Amino acid sequence: MQIERREFLSALALAGAAVFSGNPLLAATAPKKEKLGIALVGLGYYSTDLLAPALQMTQKCYLAGIVTGTPSKAEAWKTKYNIPDKNIYNYQNFDQIADNPDIDVVYVVLPPSMHREYVVRAAKAGKHVFCEKPMAPSVADCEAMIKACNSSKVKLAIGYRCQHDPNIQAIMKLAKEPKFGKVKMVTSAAGYFDARTDHWKQKKALGGGVMGDMGVYALQGARLATGEEPISVFAQASTTRPQIYKEVEETMMFMLDFPSGAKASCQTSFGINMNYLRVNYEKGWARLEPQSGYNGNKGSMSDGTLIEFAIKNQQAKQMDEDCDAILQGSDLLVPGEEGLRDIRVVEAIYKSAASGKVVKI
Amino acid sequence: MQIERREFLSALALAGAAVFSGNPLLAATAPKKEKLGIALVGLGYYSTDLLAPALQMTQKCYLAGIVTGTPSKAEAWKTKYNIPDKNIYNYQNFDQIADNPDIDVVYVVLPPSMHREYVVRAAKAGKHVFCEKPMAPSVADCEAMIKACNSSKVKLAIGYRCQHDPNIQAIMKLAKEPKFGKVKMVTSAAGYFDARTDHWKQKKALGGGVMGDMGVYALQGARLATGEEPISVFAQASTTRPQIYKEVEETMMFMLDFPSGAKASCQTSFGINMNYLRVNYEKGWARLEPQSGYNGNKGSMSDGTLIEFAIKNQQAKQMDEDCDAILQGSDLLVPGEEGLRDIRVVEAIYKSAASGKVVKI
């Protein structure tokens, strides 16, 4: 009975969601929202220090609810952000979010191993879903998440804030409008020294490992700069702190081949502070440093062009643009399919690192 | 009889050479030269456009002679640089250089496959030897060259002009005096688009291939920045112009592991304009761009330090410093052993590229 009720409510919610997907027929039957209500699932560092503050600046969405397993966190957030009790969920009653018209979007900010479950549950609850990167530990997970959102006719966006940053967009543009000719060589690095010794990023079961975490920035640098998908990869995993990085790699170095002949050398590490992107074209170069900072990404091109777009808040821009796409019924900038593209490469990288051989993708 | 005469003359020349090696006993018996006479062997682009002009600026040496197989070149150089006929050799009468007191140093600027033969012949003629990079196609060649120079008690310097450049020296210093802590990650690239279609650099038998040519700069960047010798390597060779790069690679990408745990990603190509060195330390970074240009190498460090030493002429500085070391009897900055270190890695790189596997060094 419970399930039936949930499915019924889910269908109702779906109808509501369809309004924001731009269905003109349904749009006539419900008032169009100006701002979408977002519920953050998982109140760790990223939600606390980045997303919640960003949601105080957004125009197209606001912090409507939270999902947390820690009562003390619920209490603190409730007070700080004036969140009504009815919009506060835990992992047991999460699915009841389907009944809540205040919540339009569920933003999954949990460790990667939990992304699939909560994205699928959110989709089944009829909510649009934002999912933090890495999308999930496996291609199979990503495909299931995309399928669930398609089946429920809800949108799925990956939290790749960088793709909303005009600085990396300037590099992406050089692949599409080749001012300096074809891309020949990319160097892309993203890492930081993580002093923590007992964090989910160090646990395999939770989807840890640097490759999914900072590694996807290094990978995105190469994919976005070339505008292509790699066709083969060679990778080497290593660690300098085996007592901490027992289950997952601390550092991953990988080389990518692209169909055009472009090549990339990428590095990512939880042991090294580094963050840059360097692209050599037939007739010039472009670079960003940092390439994937929370702010201050900037760079230059060989013709003297400076890349230094200032944005108020990266996460606010990302959530506003994604919510605007939902409200307008237009395409998302970074849909689930884009997260899947990365995880396809990440799987190949792990396969190469384990085998010591080049892996075709 | 010919051989005996040559050996005798060689021994005489050796005695002369010993003066400049700082043998106090012999020094008393011969006037000490203020400037060493250099003979360039091979009058291609590098001798013509770089070394000969540099030798017009040197204080410790001068262009004393030439060795060429092309009579028209001999004539042109003779006129341009006022070289006496007796100091002009061809490849047949080269060994008679042993009899010529004007020539103190033979600078071998031939294709790499010919380095061993001419370095050994020059050493046997009792002359100090400068040898262009790459030292030789194989470790065995390098060892034979070092042995020949040791046996003849002459000095052997490799033409690594960059190691005489205070810009790369600033990076080398950070390995020895670790202002930013230990080296963690190096990215090192050196390449240019070579439009030539029928050059020795494209022929295997002449020691062509980008790895020995520009690749040693990329490799040196990593070795000099870490101050260490790599212990393992993975490499991938490729070409985008198979009709030109039939016998040798156009591009080589390689990754190095160093004993300290430092890692390097290196790229070299005859198809890509790129030249930079990037070093990430525990607590900062340093970069050079270009790292191995003939001039204008410059960069910066994370603490704001600029690296921009202006030098009048790189090749002049190199030859002057090497000749000064010979005159003073002090150690050469870049002896044959340093060239050998690179070729040891280059051999491993080719082995890895051929096998598709990591190669231990």
XYZ file of C-alpha atoms in Angstrom:
722
model
C 0.000 0.000 0.000
C 2.829 2.283 0.945
C 4.444 1.759 -2.426
C 1.229 2.388 -4.260
C 0.695 5.609 -2.371
C 4.224 6.693 -3.120
C 3.843 5.936 -6.783
C 0.621 7.892 -6.906
C 2.241 10.856 -5.222
C 5.216 10.485 -7.458
C 2.956 10.692 -10.483
C 1.398 13.834 -9.091
C 4.780 15.343 -8.483
C 5.814 14.363 -11.999
C 2.873 16.285 -13.370
C 4.105 19.275 -11.406
C 7.636 18.738 -12.615
C 6.400 18.641 -16.167
C 5.301 22.247 -15.778
C 8.877 23.264 -15.310
C 9.985 21.071 -18.141
C 8.008 23.391 -20.372
C 5.014 21.239 -21.160
C 2.631 23.901 -22.450
C -0.468 21.836 -21.779
C 0.356 21.301 -18.122
C 1.780 24.770 -17.776
C -1.705 26.139 -18.203
C -2.953 24.104 -15.264
C -0.427 25.155 -12.596
C 1.116 28.466 -11.634
C 4.627 28.797 -12.968
C 7.239 29.074 -10.226
C 9.770 31.851 -10.393
C 12.231 30.098 -8.093
C 12.783 26.407 -7.587
C 13.122 24.975 -4.116
C 16.275 22.927 -3.638
C 16.806 20.282 -0.983
C 20.408 19.447 -0.201
C 21.021 15.775 0.546
C 24.106 15.347 2.729
C 25.333 18.251 4.825
C 29.090 17.804 4.681
C 31.707 20.424 3.891
C 30.583 21.114 0.350
C 26.922 21.693 1.275
C 27.839 23.643 4.395
C 30.610 25.859 3.118
C 29.799 26.191 -0.563
C 26.265 25.301 -1.622
C 24.242 26.749 1.249
C 26.042 30.128 1.101
C 25.665 30.113 -2.699
C 21.932 29.493 -2.316
C 21.706 32.819 -0.485
C 22.772 34.519 -3.749
C 20.766 32.607 -6.328
C 17.929 34.173 -8.328
C 16.297 31.062 -9.756
C 16.381 28.819 -6.729
C 16.604 28.840 -2.966
C 17.428 26.517 -0.129
C 14.045 24.950 0.549
C 14.960 21.805 2.432
C 17.635 19.473 3.749
C 18.168 15.740 4.087
C 20.530 14.650 6.825
C 21.077 11.718 9.114
C 22.430 13.940 11.902
C 19.742 15.581 14.106
C 22.166 18.212 15.416
C 22.920 19.309 11.854
C 19.196 19.493 11.097
C 18.721 21.733 14.112
C 21.625 24.025 13.230
C 20.571 24.417 9.582
C 16.941 24.933 10.535
C 17.937 27.875 12.710
C 20.564 29.318 10.407
C 18.531 29.133 7.206
C 15.002 29.305 8.545
C 14.014 25.931 7.092
C 10.523 24.723 8.050
C 10.354 21.383 9.851
C 8.257 19.904 7.069
C 11.175 20.379 4.654
C 13.676 18.539 6.822
C 14.191 14.873 6.002
C 16.398 12.036 7.111
C 17.478 8.993 5.088
C 14.583 6.924 6.389
C 11.766 9.265 5.421
C 13.544 10.694 2.370
C 11.069 9.218 -0.108
C 8.238 11.238 1.414
C 9.860 14.218 -0.283
C 7.629 13.187 -3.174
C 4.729 14.727 -1.292
C 6.422 18.059 -0.756
C 5.599 20.755 -3.323
C 8.255 23.054 -1.809
C 10.988 20.793 -3.112
C 11.524 20.941 -6.875
C 15.116 19.781 -7.017
C 17.013 17.280 -4.903
C 20.757 18.008 -4.864
C 22.701 14.857 -3.960
C 25.898 15.849 -2.153
C 26.698 12.458 -0.606
C 29.812 10.315 -1.042
C 29.889 8.939 -4.630
C 28.926 5.389 -3.668
C 25.533 6.735 -2.505
C 24.818 8.835 -5.602
C 23.038 6.139 -7.548
C 20.659 5.229 -4.734
C 19.668 8.794 -3.914
C 19.468 9.981 -7.511
C 17.171 7.059 -8.340
C 15.067 7.624 -5.211
C 14.806 11.356 -5.945
C 13.786 10.636 -9.530
C 11.188 8.159 -8.309
C 9.935 10.885 -5.970
C 9.383 12.961 -9.104
C 12.021 15.528 -8.289
C 14.596 16.968 -10.623
C 18.052 15.929 -9.531
C 21.409 17.647 -9.233
C 24.205 15.224 -8.490
C 27.695 16.118 -7.315
C 30.727 14.870 -9.185
C 31.933 12.217 -9.679
C 28.584 11.066 -10.944
C 29.088 7.526 -9.590
C 31.746 4.847 -9.170
C 30.749 2.948 -12.321
C 29.333 3.329 -15.798
C 26.539 0.941 -14.818
C 25.577 3.248 -11.951
C 25.542 6.286 -14.241
C 23.409 4.512 -16.820
C 20.920 3.450 -14.152
C 20.739 7.037 -12.861
C 20.116 8.456 -16.335
C 17.510 5.786 -17.014
C 15.690 6.491 -13.734
C 15.523 10.217 -14.458
C 14.364 9.608 -18.029
C 11.699 7.176 -16.827
C 10.434 9.697 -14.277
C 10.756 12.518 -16.823
C 12.870 14.589 -14.462
C 16.057 16.420 -15.299
C 19.469 15.259 -14.109
C 22.339 17.747 -13.868
C 25.874 16.982 -12.726
C 27.432 19.535 -10.398
C 30.266 20.470 -12.735
C 30.452 24.076 -11.609
C 33.487 24.642 -13.837
C 31.530 24.206 -17.051
C 29.468 27.210 -15.932
C 32.661 29.237 -15.469
C 33.355 31.580 -18.411
C 37.092 31.023 -17.915
C 36.985 27.343 -18.873
C 34.310 28.218 -21.425
C 36.899 30.419 -23.150
C 39.082 27.315 -23.548
C 36.120 25.222 -24.716
C 35.393 27.849 -27.349
C 38.879 27.442 -28.844
C 37.986 23.837 -29.700
C 34.798 24.867 -31.479
C 36.066 28.090 -33.057
C 39.704 27.228 -33.650
C 41.447 30.574 -33.495
C 44.820 28.809 -33.098
C 44.096 25.770 -35.263
C 43.665 22.234 -34.041
C 44.393 21.138 -30.500
C 47.665 19.196 -30.394
C 48.674 18.729 -26.752
C 46.949 19.251 -23.435
C 48.457 19.181 -19.973
C 45.887 19.187 -17.225
C 46.500 18.935 -13.490
C 44.250 19.126 -10.470
C 45.232 18.200 -6.952
C 45.632 19.416 -3.424
C 47.339 18.174 -0.324
C 44.657 16.537 1.781
C 45.846 16.356 5.374
C 42.832 14.339 6.530
C 43.541 10.788 7.565
C 40.095 9.220 7.949
C 37.791 10.613 5.287
C 35.443 8.971 2.821
C 37.766 10.123 0.033
C 40.198 7.511 1.372
C 37.641 4.677 1.439
C 36.943 2.526 -1.573
C 33.471 1.456 -0.418
C 32.350 5.082 -0.338
C 33.635 5.864 -3.815
C 36.877 7.451 -2.663
C 40.133 7.833 -4.548
C 41.556 10.926 -6.152
C 40.593 9.954 -9.687
C 36.875 10.500 -9.182
C 37.392 13.496 -6.965
C 40.034 15.873 -8.324
C 40.802 13.566 -11.247
C 37.617 14.427 -13.077
C 38.771 18.061 -13.179
C 42.049 17.013 -14.754
C 40.100 14.811 -17.168
C 37.513 17.500 -17.892
C 40.341 19.913 -18.684
C 41.482 17.590 -21.446
C 37.985 16.682 -22.692
C 36.744 20.262 -22.708
C 39.889 21.684 -24.298
C 39.762 19.172 -27.147
C 35.984 18.956 -27.406
C 36.535 15.250 -28.000
C 36.207 11.928 -26.205
C 39.428 9.997 -25.614
C 39.860 6.728 -27.482
C 42.638 5.256 -25.374
C 44.259 5.791 -22.029
C 47.324 4.772 -20.058
C 47.349 5.374 -16.322
C 49.521 4.871 -13.266
C 48.200 4.966 -9.717
C 50.485 5.587 -6.769
C 50.651 6.721 -3.201
C 53.309 8.261 -0.985
C 51.222 7.714 2.189
C 50.298 4.036 2.156
C 49.074 4.117 5.739
C 46.334 6.583 4.733
C 45.758 5.630 1.111
C 45.367 1.928 1.765
C 42.274 1.301 -0.346
C 42.428 4.000 -2.988
C 45.073 5.870 -4.937
C 46.551 9.131 -3.695
C 47.874 10.072 -7.138
C 46.883 9.150 -10.687
C 48.850 10.091 -13.782
C 47.187 9.397 -17.105
C 47.717 9.992 -20.786
C 44.877 10.236 -23.278
C 44.631 9.875 -27.045
C 41.866 11.665 -28.912
C 40.423 10.820 -32.350
C 41.854 13.982 -33.963
C 45.370 12.978 -32.906
C 45.368 15.404 -29.965
C 47.014 14.068 -26.819
C 46.773 14.859 -23.164
C 48.914 14.330 -20.077
C 46.912 14.578 -16.892
C 47.831 14.445 -13.235
C 45.731 14.372 -10.127
C 46.676 13.911 -6.507
C 45.586 14.216 -2.898
C 49.253 14.754 -2.103
C 50.168 17.651 -4.408
C 48.901 21.200 -4.642
C 48.521 21.834 -8.370
C 45.816 23.159 -10.611
C 46.425 24.159 -14.197
C 45.432 23.559 -17.770
C 47.714 24.070 -20.704
C 46.663 23.632 -24.328
C 49.001 23.758 -27.295
C 47.355 24.300 -30.660
C 48.797 24.241 -34.137
C 49.482 27.968 -33.969
C 49.413 29.026 -30.361
C 48.544 28.112 -26.822
C 46.153 28.873 -24.015
C 46.468 28.267 -20.322
C 44.445 28.542 -17.157
C 45.748 28.551 -13.613
C 43.918 27.654 -11.573
C 41.579 25.839 -13.919
C 39.101 24.505 -11.381
C 39.331 26.668 -8.305
C 36.161 27.745 -6.548
C 37.076 31.219 -7.668
C 39.835 33.138 -9.383
C 40.270 30.836 -12.359
C 42.216 32.776 -14.955
C 44.713 32.499 -17.740
C 45.928 33.771 -21.056
C 46.444 32.924 -24.700
C 49.503 33.137 -26.911
C 48.085 36.154 -28.774
C 48.001 38.123 -25.527
C 44.305 37.609 -24.831
C 43.704 37.466 -21.105
C 41.206 35.005 -19.695
C 40.004 36.509 -16.451
C 36.269 36.536 -16.119
C 35.218 37.419 -12.598
C 32.082 35.707 -11.375
C 30.371 36.397 -8.103
C 29.872 32.802 -7.075
C 30.510 29.715 -9.146
C 28.032 27.432 -7.380
C 25.322 30.123 -7.462
C 25.862 30.522 -11.215
C 25.722 26.767 -11.722
C 22.504 26.288 -9.741
C 20.855 29.360 -11.267
C 21.670 28.247 -14.803
C 20.523 24.706 -14.157
C 17.286 25.884 -12.523
C 16.701 28.358 -15.311
C 17.025 25.537 -17.854
C 14.460 23.547 -15.872
C 12.126 26.541 -15.627
C 12.502 27.288 -19.349
C 12.367 23.674 -20.408
C 15.676 24.090 -22.225
C 18.704 21.781 -22.265
C 20.905 21.538 -19.208
C 24.497 22.658 -19.640
C 25.836 19.525 -17.908
C 23.336 16.660 -18.078
C 23.871 13.173 -16.686
C 25.233 12.037 -20.037
C 28.225 14.332 -19.509
C 28.927 12.821 -16.108
C 28.725 9.390 -17.705
C 31.299 10.356 -20.353
C 33.824 11.051 -17.610
C 33.086 7.875 -15.686
C 33.555 5.857 -18.875
C 37.109 7.250 -19.034
C 37.621 6.871 -15.282
C 36.767 3.152 -15.548
C 39.306 2.782 -18.352
C 41.885 4.653 -16.270
C 41.456 2.243 -13.360
C 41.617 -0.695 -15.750
C 44.858 0.631 -17.230
C 46.380 1.377 -13.835
C 45.566 -2.168 -12.699
C 46.866 -3.868 -15.841
C 49.821 -1.618 -16.639
C 48.583 -1.521 -20.215
C 47.015 0.950 -22.589
C 43.225 0.565 -22.545
C 41.074 1.370 -25.562
C 37.807 3.117 -24.832
C 103.448 3.161 -40.492
C 100.667 5.700 -40.887
C 99.060 4.463 -37.684
C 102.284 4.611 -35.784
C 102.910 8.152 -36.900
C 99.397 9.136 -35.901
C 99.773 7.549 -32.505
C 103.029 9.348 -31.982
C 101.500 12.673 -32.953
C 98.516 11.899 -30.847
C 100.753 11.374 -27.857
C 102.423 14.700 -28.560
C 99.071 16.426 -28.779
C 98.025 14.728 -25.570
C 101.020 16.219 -23.838
C 99.875 19.594 -25.080
C 96.329 18.920 -23.994
C 97.558 17.987 -20.563
C 98.796 21.556 -20.147
C 95.240 22.757 -20.319
C 94.076 20.017 -18.014
C 96.140 21.690 -15.375
C 99.077 19.310 -15.150
C 101.568 21.509 -13.297
C 104.588 19.547 -14.463
C 103.748 19.937 -18.142
C 102.451 23.444 -17.649
C 105.975 24.533 -16.941
C 107.140 23.229 -20.306
C 104.579 24.916 -22.602
C 103.115 28.392 -22.765
C 99.605 28.461 -21.367
C 97.000 29.423 -23.948
C 94.544 32.161 -23.140
C 92.054 31.039 -25.749
C 91.399 27.565 -27.068
C 91.032 26.932 -30.768
C 87.825 25.105 -31.650
C 87.223 23.112 -34.827
C 83.605 22.568 -35.774
C 82.902 19.174 -37.310
C 79.803 19.304 -39.507
C 78.657 22.620 -40.919
C 74.898 22.245 -40.867
C 72.358 24.709 -39.515
C 73.496 24.574 -35.911
C 77.153 25.244 -36.694
C 76.302 27.844 -39.301
C 73.583 29.811 -37.563
C 74.400 29.308 -33.905
C 77.907 28.119 -33.073
C 79.966 30.114 -35.573
C 78.258 33.420 -34.685
C 78.618 32.558 -30.971
C 82.337 31.952 -31.505
C 82.633 35.591 -32.566
C 81.610 36.550 -29.010
C 83.580 34.076 -26.919
C 86.448 35.117 -24.634
C 88.001 31.737 -23.922
C 87.876 30.196 -27.372
C 87.649 31.035 -31.029
C 86.756 29.402 -34.306
C 90.088 27.942 -35.311
C 89.103 25.309 -37.831
C 86.385 23.394 -39.626
C 85.761 19.842 -40.772
C 83.389 19.429 -43.685
C 82.757 17.086 -46.572
C 81.462 19.890 -48.787
C 84.191 21.908 -50.566
C 81.845 24.825 -51.270
C 81.101 25.142 -47.551
C 84.814 25.054 -46.781
C 85.359 27.894 -49.238
C 82.509 30.014 -47.865
C 83.572 29.576 -44.234
C 87.224 30.169 -45.053
C 86.329 33.556 -46.534
C 83.733 34.522 -43.962
C 85.737 33.589 -40.890
C 89.270 33.961 -42.181
C 90.165 30.331 -41.489
C 93.625 29.280 -42.710
C 93.721 26.404 -45.206
C 95.789 24.297 -42.820
C 92.866 24.311 -40.343
C 90.328 23.056 -42.840
C 89.727 19.313 -42.850
C 87.450 16.844 -44.543
C 86.285 13.474 -43.240
C 89.133 11.653 -44.971
C 92.007 13.668 -43.530
C 90.268 14.442 -40.218
C 92.693 12.413 -38.134
C 95.572 14.644 -39.198
C 94.021 17.215 -36.879
C 96.232 15.527 -34.276
C 99.187 17.358 -35.815
C 97.554 20.763 -35.586
C 98.437 22.808 -32.500
C 95.834 25.449 -33.448
C 93.052 23.016 -32.658
C 92.519 22.356 -28.965
C 88.901 21.301 -29.053
C 86.951 19.355 -31.660
C 83.222 20.169 -31.526
C 81.202 17.337 -33.089
C 78.036 18.781 -34.628
C 77.167 15.828 -36.874
C 74.003 13.718 -36.885
C 73.891 11.597 -33.693
C 74.765 8.331 -35.406
C 78.166 9.805 -36.266
C 78.951 11.167 -32.794
C 80.658 8.059 -31.509
C 83.014 7.730 -34.455
C 84.089 11.367 -34.467
C 84.323 11.740 -30.703
C 86.525 8.655 -30.546
C 88.665 9.835 -33.493
C 88.999 13.314 -31.948
C 90.005 11.793 -28.609
C 92.545 9.595 -30.360
C 93.875 12.733 -32.046
C 94.464 14.055 -28.528
C 91.895 16.803 -28.753
C 89.351 17.756 -26.150
C 85.864 17.063 -27.433
C 82.563 18.886 -27.341
C 79.695 16.742 -28.575
C 76.249 17.966 -29.517
C 73.167 16.412 -27.936
C 71.898 13.736 -28.043
C 75.232 12.248 -27.069
C 74.652 9.106 -29.169
C 71.929 6.663 -30.153
C 72.873 4.088 -27.496
C 74.294 3.664 -24.025
C 77.025 1.492 -25.518
C 78.049 4.344 -27.821
C 78.146 6.811 -24.917
C 80.242 4.467 -22.803
C 82.703 3.963 -25.663
C 82.982 7.718 -26.127
C 83.630 8.338 -22.427
C 86.161 5.540 -22.357
C 87.996 6.881 -25.413
C 88.255 10.364 -23.892
C 89.400 8.958 -20.553
C 92.003 6.789 -22.266
C 93.313 9.770 -24.204
C 93.079 11.969 -21.096
C 91.022 14.547 -22.927
C 87.865 16.216 -21.702
C 84.428 15.430 -23.104
C 81.631 17.998 -22.786
C 78.069 17.577 -24.059
C 76.587 20.608 -25.770
C 73.772 21.085 -23.276
C 73.683 24.856 -23.576
C 70.662 24.997 -21.263
C 72.596 23.816 -18.235
C 74.733 26.930 -18.679
C 71.605 29.102 -18.662
C 70.959 30.770 -15.278
C 67.211 30.420 -15.877
C 67.221 26.613 -15.747
C 69.920 26.852 -13.066
C 67.378 28.692 -10.894
C 65.122 25.641 -11.176
C 68.032 23.257 -10.502
C 68.806 25.241 -7.368
C 65.311 24.589 -5.988
C 66.107 20.866 -5.938
C 69.329 21.418 -3.994
C 68.130 24.254 -1.749
C 64.488 23.344 -1.316
C 62.798 26.693 -0.763
C 59.401 25.139 -1.518
C 60.042 21.677 -0.068
C 60.383 18.479 -2.037
C 59.641 18.206 -5.733
C 56.329 16.415 -6.240
C 55.302 16.785 -9.896
C 57.054 17.976 -13.026
C 55.549 18.703 -16.410
C 58.125 19.235 -19.097
C 57.504 19.828 -22.788
C 59.777 20.606 -25.714
C 58.782 20.502 -29.327
C 58.417 22.464 -32.526
C 56.694 21.976 -35.806
C 59.333 20.755 -38.215
C 58.150 21.394 -41.755
C 61.105 19.616 -43.346
C 60.308 16.389 -45.127
C 63.715 14.873 -45.857
C 66.038 15.599 -42.984
C 68.364 13.389 -40.937
C 66.061 13.945 -37.959
C 63.561 11.756 -39.812
C 66.043 8.955 -40.514
C 66.690 6.187 -38.059
C 70.122 5.307 -39.414
C 71.335 8.844 -38.719
C 70.071 8.861 -35.149
C 66.865 10.756 -35.903
C 63.617 10.800 -33.962
C 62.274 13.492 -31.717
C 63.211 11.738 -28.483
C 66.938 12.288 -28.888
C 66.504 15.705 -30.379
C 63.916 17.811 -28.524
C 63.079 14.944 -26.183
C 66.279 15.301 -24.224
C 65.224 18.848 -23.326
C 61.912 17.571 -21.988
C 63.799 14.849 -20.131
C 66.450 17.254 -18.844
C 63.691 19.509 -17.532
C 62.477 16.652 -15.341
C 65.950 15.419 -14.337
C 67.283 18.875 -13.549
C 64.171 19.983 -11.672
C 64.238 16.902 -9.444
C 68.010 16.555 -9.251
C 67.380 12.819 -9.491
C 67.624 9.954 -11.967
C 64.346 8.279 -12.950
C 63.836 4.696 -11.843
C 61.021 3.789 -14.206
C 59.418 5.076 -17.347
C 56.343 4.598 -19.475
C 56.344 5.996 -22.994
C 54.160 6.220 -26.068
C 55.483 7.056 -29.513
C 53.225 8.365 -32.246
C 53.100 10.243 -35.486
C 50.485 12.295 -37.311
C 52.551 12.417 -40.533
C 53.381 8.787 -41.294
C 54.607 9.621 -44.794
C 57.405 11.740 -43.275
C 57.960 9.999 -39.945
C 58.275 6.523 -41.418
C 61.319 5.375 -39.483
C 61.236 7.426 -36.307
C 58.632 8.902 -33.983
C 57.238 12.390 -34.502
C 55.931 12.597 -30.926
C 56.896 10.904 -27.665
C 54.939 11.192 -24.436
C 56.589 9.752 -21.347
C 56.073 9.542 -17.628
C 58.915 9.164 -15.143
C 59.128 7.989 -11.553
C 61.943 9.252 -9.351
C 63.357 7.647 -6.188
C 62.000 10.414 -3.917
C 58.464 9.748 -5.154
C 58.533 12.755 -7.487
C 56.858 12.170 -10.836
C 57.132 13.748 -14.247
C 54.984 13.944 -17.345
C 56.990 14.846 -20.415
C 56.080 15.538 -24.012
C 58.185 16.080 -27.079
C 57.231 16.456 -30.700
C 58.346 17.504 -34.178
C 54.693 18.293 -34.807
C 53.843 20.638 -31.923
C 55.175 24.020 -30.932
C 55.575 23.821 -27.157
C 58.300 24.553 -24.686
C 57.726 24.765 -20.974
C 58.679 23.376 -17.608
C 56.394 23.297 -14.628
C 57.435 22.047 -11.207
C 55.103 21.587 -8.260
C 56.764 21.336 -4.873
C 55.297 20.547 -1.481
C 54.700 24.225 -0.823
C 54.803 26.062 -4.114
C 55.668 25.915 -7.770
C 58.085 27.204 -10.350
C 57.767 27.431 -14.082
C 59.801 28.338 -17.123
C 58.494 29.157 -20.565
C 60.300 28.694 -22.763
C 62.587 26.354 -20.892
C 65.044 25.535 -23.659
C 64.868 28.322 -26.197
C 68.079 29.670 -27.695
C 67.219 32.846 -25.826
C 64.509 34.413 -23.734
C 64.016 31.528 -21.311
C 62.119 32.912 -18.370
C 59.616 32.085 -15.697
C 58.433 32.632 -12.183
C 57.895 31.012 -8.798
C 54.835 30.827 -6.576
C 56.317 33.319 -4.122
C 56.459 35.951 -6.853
C 60.142 35.509 -7.668
C 60.748 36.179 -11.336
C 63.184 34.019 -13.252
C 64.433 36.159 -16.094
C 68.173 36.165 -16.435
C 69.220 37.769 -19.668
C 72.312 36.283 -21.260
C 74.037 37.633 -24.317
C 74.471 34.341 -26.105
C 73.766 30.881 -24.758
C 76.183 28.987 -26.977
C 78.956 31.519 -26.309
C 78.434 31.121 -22.567
C 78.476 27.340 -22.900
C 81.678 27.218 -24.939
C 83.401 29.833 -22.796
C 82.552 28.013 -19.575
C 83.618 24.663 -20.985
C 86.859 26.092 -22.343
C 87.529 27.885 -19.076
C 87.123 24.588 -17.219
C 89.633 23.010 -19.594
C 92.064 25.914 -19.204
C 91.695 25.854 -15.408
C 91.736 22.081 -15.143
C 88.425 22.171 -13.288
C 85.337 20.006 -13.728
C 83.151 20.484 -16.755
C 79.584 21.560 -16.066
C 78.170 18.917 -18.439
C 80.588 16.030 -18.906
C 79.977 12.948 -21.027
C 78.582 11.142 -18.011
C 75.654 13.572 -18.000
C 74.919 12.862 -21.640
C 75.034 9.143 -20.846
C 72.486 9.571 -18.042
C 69.997 10.918 -20.551
C 70.655 8.221 -23.117
C 70.137 5.559 -20.456
C 66.617 6.970 -19.972
C 66.098 7.439 -23.714
C 66.869 3.733 -24.264
C 64.299 2.826 -21.587
C 61.777 5.166 -23.209
C 62.162 3.440 -26.589
C 61.924 0.063 -24.890
C 58.706 1.104 -23.142
C 57.213 2.609 -26.285
C 57.947 -0.618 -28.169
C 56.605 -2.927 -25.475
C 53.692 -0.836 -24.196
C 54.920 -1.543 -20.686
C 56.548 0.309 -17.829
C 60.330 -0.156 -17.979
C 62.493 -0.092 -14.875
C 65.798 1.695 -15.222
